[in-house]
């Protein structure tokens, strides 16, 4: 899952959201240097990633594009799924996506000193172009794929990924909804059981 899903799955806990958002920029046990709830969000992110990468529905989605994109398929499916979450946001959250996005950016500004340098560097661009809201449309997600392809110096060919998204749209959407139901249950279990904090020792 990509940024929007990780934020959404953190519920209403601001620090858990922050940790879940920055997790890809935190290596190994470095999460221990963060405030307790932010560190818990980082661990939660890792649980979500492991669950996602090994789930049969996600593997089926990847199989649709693996021939074209190889190892980049995981990243592309993560973004496809964030698109479906954003495009169908009203089915998941009562706060409109634009408002939800702006409120999260406000929280990121408040926690700016805690953010890893890498996140601090891309945050202004993310906010200026409102990536979280862009996920909701084909044009918006196409722009993000184009930017990501540039970051890989053209190796990923992600600028073409919207083609397969539209080609397999209904099937991928059904994958997303089926998977998301299971992922939400898994995430809530992790939060409620407190398992996300057990790796802090």
CSV table of C-alpha atoms in Angstrom, one decimal:
chain,number,residue,atom,x,y,z
A,1,UNK,CA,0.0,0.0,0.0
A,2,UNK,CA,1.1,3.6,-0.6
A,3,UNK,CA,0.9,6.8,1.4
A,4,UNK,CA,-2.8,7.3,1.5
A,5,UNK,CA,-3.6,3.7,2.6
A,6,UNK,CA,-1.0,3.8,5.3
A,7,UNK,CA,-2.3,7.0,6.7
A,8,UNK,CA,-5.9,5.9,6.6
A,9,UNK,CA,-5.2,2.6,8.3
A,10,UNK,CA,-3.6,4.4,11.2
A,11,UNK,CA,-7.0,5.6,12.3
A,12,UNK,CA,-7.3,8.9,14.2
A,13,UNK,CA,-4.1,8.7,16.1
A,14,UNK,CA,-1.9,11.5,14.7
A,15,UNK,CA,1.5,10.2,15.8
A,16,UNK,CA,0.6,6.7,14.6
A,17,UNK,CA,-0.2,8.3,11.2
A,18,UNK,CA,3.1,10.2,11.2
A,19,UNK,CA,5.1,7.0,11.9
A,20,UNK,CA,3.2,5.0,9.3
A,21,UNK,CA,3.9,7.8,6.8
A,22,UNK,CA,7.6,8.1,7.4
A,23,UNK,CA,8.4,4.4,7.8
A,24,UNK,CA,10.0,3.8,4.4
A,25,UNK,CA,12.6,6.4,5.3
A,26,UNK,CA,13.6,4.8,8.6
A,27,UNK,CA,16.1,1.9,8.6
A,28,UNK,CA,16.2,-1.1,10.8
A,29,UNK,CA,16.0,-0.3,14.6
A,30,UNK,CA,16.3,3.4,14.0
A,31,UNK,CA,12.6,3.7,14.9
A,32,UNK,CA,13.7,3.6,18.5
A,33,UNK,CA,14.8,7.2,18.3
A,34,UNK,CA,11.3,8.5,17.7
A,35,UNK,CA,8.5,9.2,20.1
A,36,UNK,CA,6.7,6.1,21.3
A,37,UNK,CA,3.5,6.4,19.2
A,38,UNK,CA,5.5,7.5,16.1
A,39,UNK,CA,7.7,4.4,16.5
A,40,UNK,CA,4.6,2.3,16.8
A,41,UNK,CA,3.4,3.7,13.5
A,42,UNK,CA,6.7,2.7,11.9
A,43,UNK,CA,6.3,-0.8,13.1
A,44,UNK,CA,2.7,-0.9,12.1
A,45,UNK,CA,3.8,0.1,8.5
A,46,UNK,CA,6.2,-2.8,8.4
A,47,UNK,CA,3.4,-5.2,9.5
A,48,UNK,CA,1.2,-3.9,6.8
A,49,UNK,CA,3.9,-4.2,4.1
A,50,UNK,CA,4.6,-7.8,5.0
A,51,UNK,CA,1.0,-8.7,5.0
A,52,UNK,CA,0.4,-7.0,1.7
A,53,UNK,CA,3.4,-8.4,-0.1
A,54,UNK,CA,2.5,-12.0,0.9
A,55,UNK,CA,-1.3,-11.8,0.3
A,56,UNK,CA,-2.7,-13.9,-2.6
A,57,UNK,CA,-5.0,-11.2,-3.8
A,58,UNK,CA,-2.1,-8.8,-4.2
A,59,UNK,CA,-0.1,-11.4,-5.9
A,60,UNK,CA,-2.9,-11.9,-8.4
A,61,UNK,CA,-2.9,-8.2,-9.1
A,62,UNK,CA,0.8,-8.2,-9.6
A,63,UNK,CA,0.6,-11.1,-12.0
A,64,UNK,CA,-1.4,-8.9,-14.4
A,65,UNK,CA,1.5,-6.5,-14.9
A,66,UNK,CA,4.6,-8.5,-13.9
A,67,UNK,CA,5.6,-9.3,-17.5
A,68,UNK,CA,5.7,-5.5,-18.3
A,69,UNK,CA,7.2,-4.2,-15.1
A,70,UNK,CA,9.0,-7.0,-13.3
A,71,UNK,CA,10.2,-6.0,-9.9
A,72,UNK,CA,8.5,-2.6,-10.2
A,73,UNK,CA,5.1,-4.4,-10.1
A,74,UNK,CA,4.8,-4.1,-6.3
A,75,UNK,CA,5.2,-0.4,-6.3
A,76,UNK,CA,2.8,0.0,-9.2
A,77,UNK,CA,0.1,-2.1,-7.5
A,78,UNK,CA,0.6,-0.1,-4.3
A,79,UNK,CA,-0.2,3.0,-6.3
A,80,UNK,CA,-3.1,1.4,-8.1
A,81,UNK,CA,-4.7,0.5,-4.7
A,82,UNK,CA,-4.2,4.0,-3.4
A,83,UNK,CA,-6.0,5.2,-6.5
A,84,UNK,CA,-9.0,3.0,-5.7
A,85,UNK,CA,-9.0,4.1,-2.1
A,86,UNK,CA,-8.9,7.8,-3.1
A,87,UNK,CA,-11.5,7.4,-5.9
A,88,UNK,CA,-13.9,5.6,-3.6
A,89,UNK,CA,-12.9,7.6,-0.5
A,90,UNK,CA,-16.5,8.3,0.7
A,91,UNK,CA,-17.0,4.6,1.2
A,92,UNK,CA,-14.1,4.6,3.7
A,93,UNK,CA,-14.1,7.9,5.6
A,94,UNK,CA,-16.6,10.6,6.5
A,95,UNK,CA,-14.2,13.5,6.0
A,96,UNK,CA,-13.8,14.5,2.3
A,97,UNK,CA,-10.5,13.6,0.9
A,98,UNK,CA,-9.4,17.1,0.2
A,99,UNK,CA,-10.0,18.2,3.8
A,100,UNK,CA,-8.4,14.9,5.1
A,101,UNK,CA,-5.3,15.7,3.0
A,102,UNK,CA,-5.0,19.3,4.2
A,103,UNK,CA,-5.4,18.2,7.8
A,104,UNK,CA,-2.7,15.6,7.5
A,105,UNK,CA,-0.3,18.1,5.8
A,106,UNK,CA,-1.0,20.4,8.8
A,107,UNK,CA,0.0,17.6,11.1
A,108,UNK,CA,3.2,17.0,9.1
A,109,UNK,CA,4.1,20.7,9.5
A,110,UNK,CA,3.6,20.4,13.3
A,111,UNK,CA,5.8,17.3,13.4
A,112,UNK,CA,8.4,18.6,10.9
A,113,UNK,CA,11.4,18.4,13.3
A,114,UNK,CA,10.7,14.7,13.8
A,115,UNK,CA,10.5,13.9,10.1
A,116,UNK,CA,13.6,12.1,8.5
A,117,UNK,CA,15.6,14.4,6.2
A,118,UNK,CA,14.4,12.6,3.1
A,119,UNK,CA,10.7,13.2,4.0
A,120,UNK,CA,11.5,16.9,4.8
A,121,UNK,CA,13.0,17.3,1.3
A,122,UNK,CA,10.0,15.9,-0.6
A,123,UNK,CA,7.3,17.3,1.7
A,124,UNK,CA,7.0,20.7,0.0
A,125,UNK,CA,6.5,19.1,-3.4
A,126,UNK,CA,4.0,16.6,-2.0
A,127,UNK,CA,2.0,19.4,-0.4
A,128,UNK,CA,2.2,21.8,-3.4
A,129,UNK,CA,0.8,19.2,-5.8
A,130,UNK,CA,-1.4,17.5,-3.1
A,131,UNK,CA,-0.4,13.9,-4.0
A,132,UNK,CA,-3.0,12.4,-1.7
A,133,UNK,CA,-5.8,14.1,-3.6
A,134,UNK,CA,-4.1,13.4,-7.0
A,135,UNK,CA,-4.5,9.7,-6.4
A,136,UNK,CA,-8.2,10.0,-7.0
A,137,UNK,CA,-8.2,10.5,-10.7
A,138,UNK,CA,-6.5,8.8,-13.7
A,139,UNK,CA,-4.9,12.1,-14.7
A,140,UNK,CA,-3.6,12.6,-11.2
A,141,UNK,CA,-2.2,9.1,-10.8
A,142,UNK,CA,-0.7,9.3,-14.3
A,143,UNK,CA,1.2,12.5,-13.2
A,144,UNK,CA,2.6,10.6,-10.1
A,145,UNK,CA,3.6,7.7,-12.3
A,146,UNK,CA,5.4,10.1,-14.6
A,147,UNK,CA,7.3,11.7,-11.8
A,148,UNK,CA,8.3,8.3,-10.3
A,149,UNK,CA,9.6,7.1,-13.7
A,150,UNK,CA,11.8,10.2,-13.8
A,151,UNK,CA,13.1,9.4,-10.3
A,152,UNK,CA,14.1,5.9,-11.6
A,153,UNK,CA,15.7,7.6,-14.7
A,154,UNK,CA,13.3,5.8,-17.0
A,155,UNK,CA,14.2,2.3,-15.8
A,156,UNK,CA,10.8,1.5,-14.3
A,157,UNK,CA,8.7,2.6,-17.3
A,158,UNK,CA,6.1,3.6,-14.7
A,159,UNK,CA,4.9,6.4,-17.0
A,160,UNK,CA,3.1,3.6,-19.0
A,161,UNK,CA,1.4,2.1,-15.9
A,162,UNK,CA,-1.9,4.0,-16.3
A,163,UNK,CA,-2.4,1.9,-19.5
A,164,UNK,CA,-2.7,-1.3,-17.6
A,165,UNK,CA,-4.7,0.4,-14.9
A,166,UNK,CA,-7.4,1.3,-17.4
A,167,UNK,CA,-7.1,-2.0,-19.2
A,168,UNK,CA,-7.7,-4.1,-16.0
A,169,UNK,CA,-9.6,-1.4,-14.1
A,170,UNK,CA,-12.7,-3.4,-13.0
A,171,UNK,CA,-10.7,-6.5,-12.0
A,172,UNK,CA,-8.1,-4.5,-10.1
A,173,UNK,CA,-10.8,-2.6,-8.4
A,174,UNK,CA,-12.4,-5.8,-7.2
A,175,UNK,CA,-9.0,-7.0,-6.0
A,176,UNK,CA,-8.6,-3.8,-4.0
A,177,UNK,CA,-12.0,-4.0,-2.3
A,178,UNK,CA,-11.6,-7.6,-1.4
A,179,UNK,CA,-8.1,-7.1,-0.1
A,180,UNK,CA,-8.8,-3.9,1.8
A,181,UNK,CA,-11.5,-5.6,3.8
A,182,UNK,CA,-9.0,-8.2,5.0
A,183,UNK,CA,-6.2,-5.6,5.5
A,184,UNK,CA,-8.4,-3.4,7.7
A,185,UNK,CA,-9.2,-6.3,9.9
A,186,UNK,CA,-5.6,-7.3,10.1
A,187,UNK,CA,-4.5,-3.7,11.0
A,188,UNK,CA,-7.1,-3.3,13.7
A,189,UNK,CA,-6.0,-6.6,15.2
A,190,UNK,CA,-2.4,-5.3,15.3
A,191,UNK,CA,-3.4,-2.0,16.9
A,192,UNK,CA,-5.8,-3.5,19.5
A,193,UNK,CA,-3.5,-6.3,20.5
A,194,UNK,CA,-0.6,-3.9,20.9
A,195,UNK,CA,1.6,-6.1,18.7
A,196,UNK,CA,3.0,-3.1,16.9
A,197,UNK,CA,5.0,-2.1,20.0
A,198,UNK,CA,6.5,-5.5,20.9
A,199,UNK,CA,9.5,-4.9,18.5
A,200,UNK,CA,10.6,-1.9,20.5
A,201,UNK,CA,12.9,-3.9,22.8
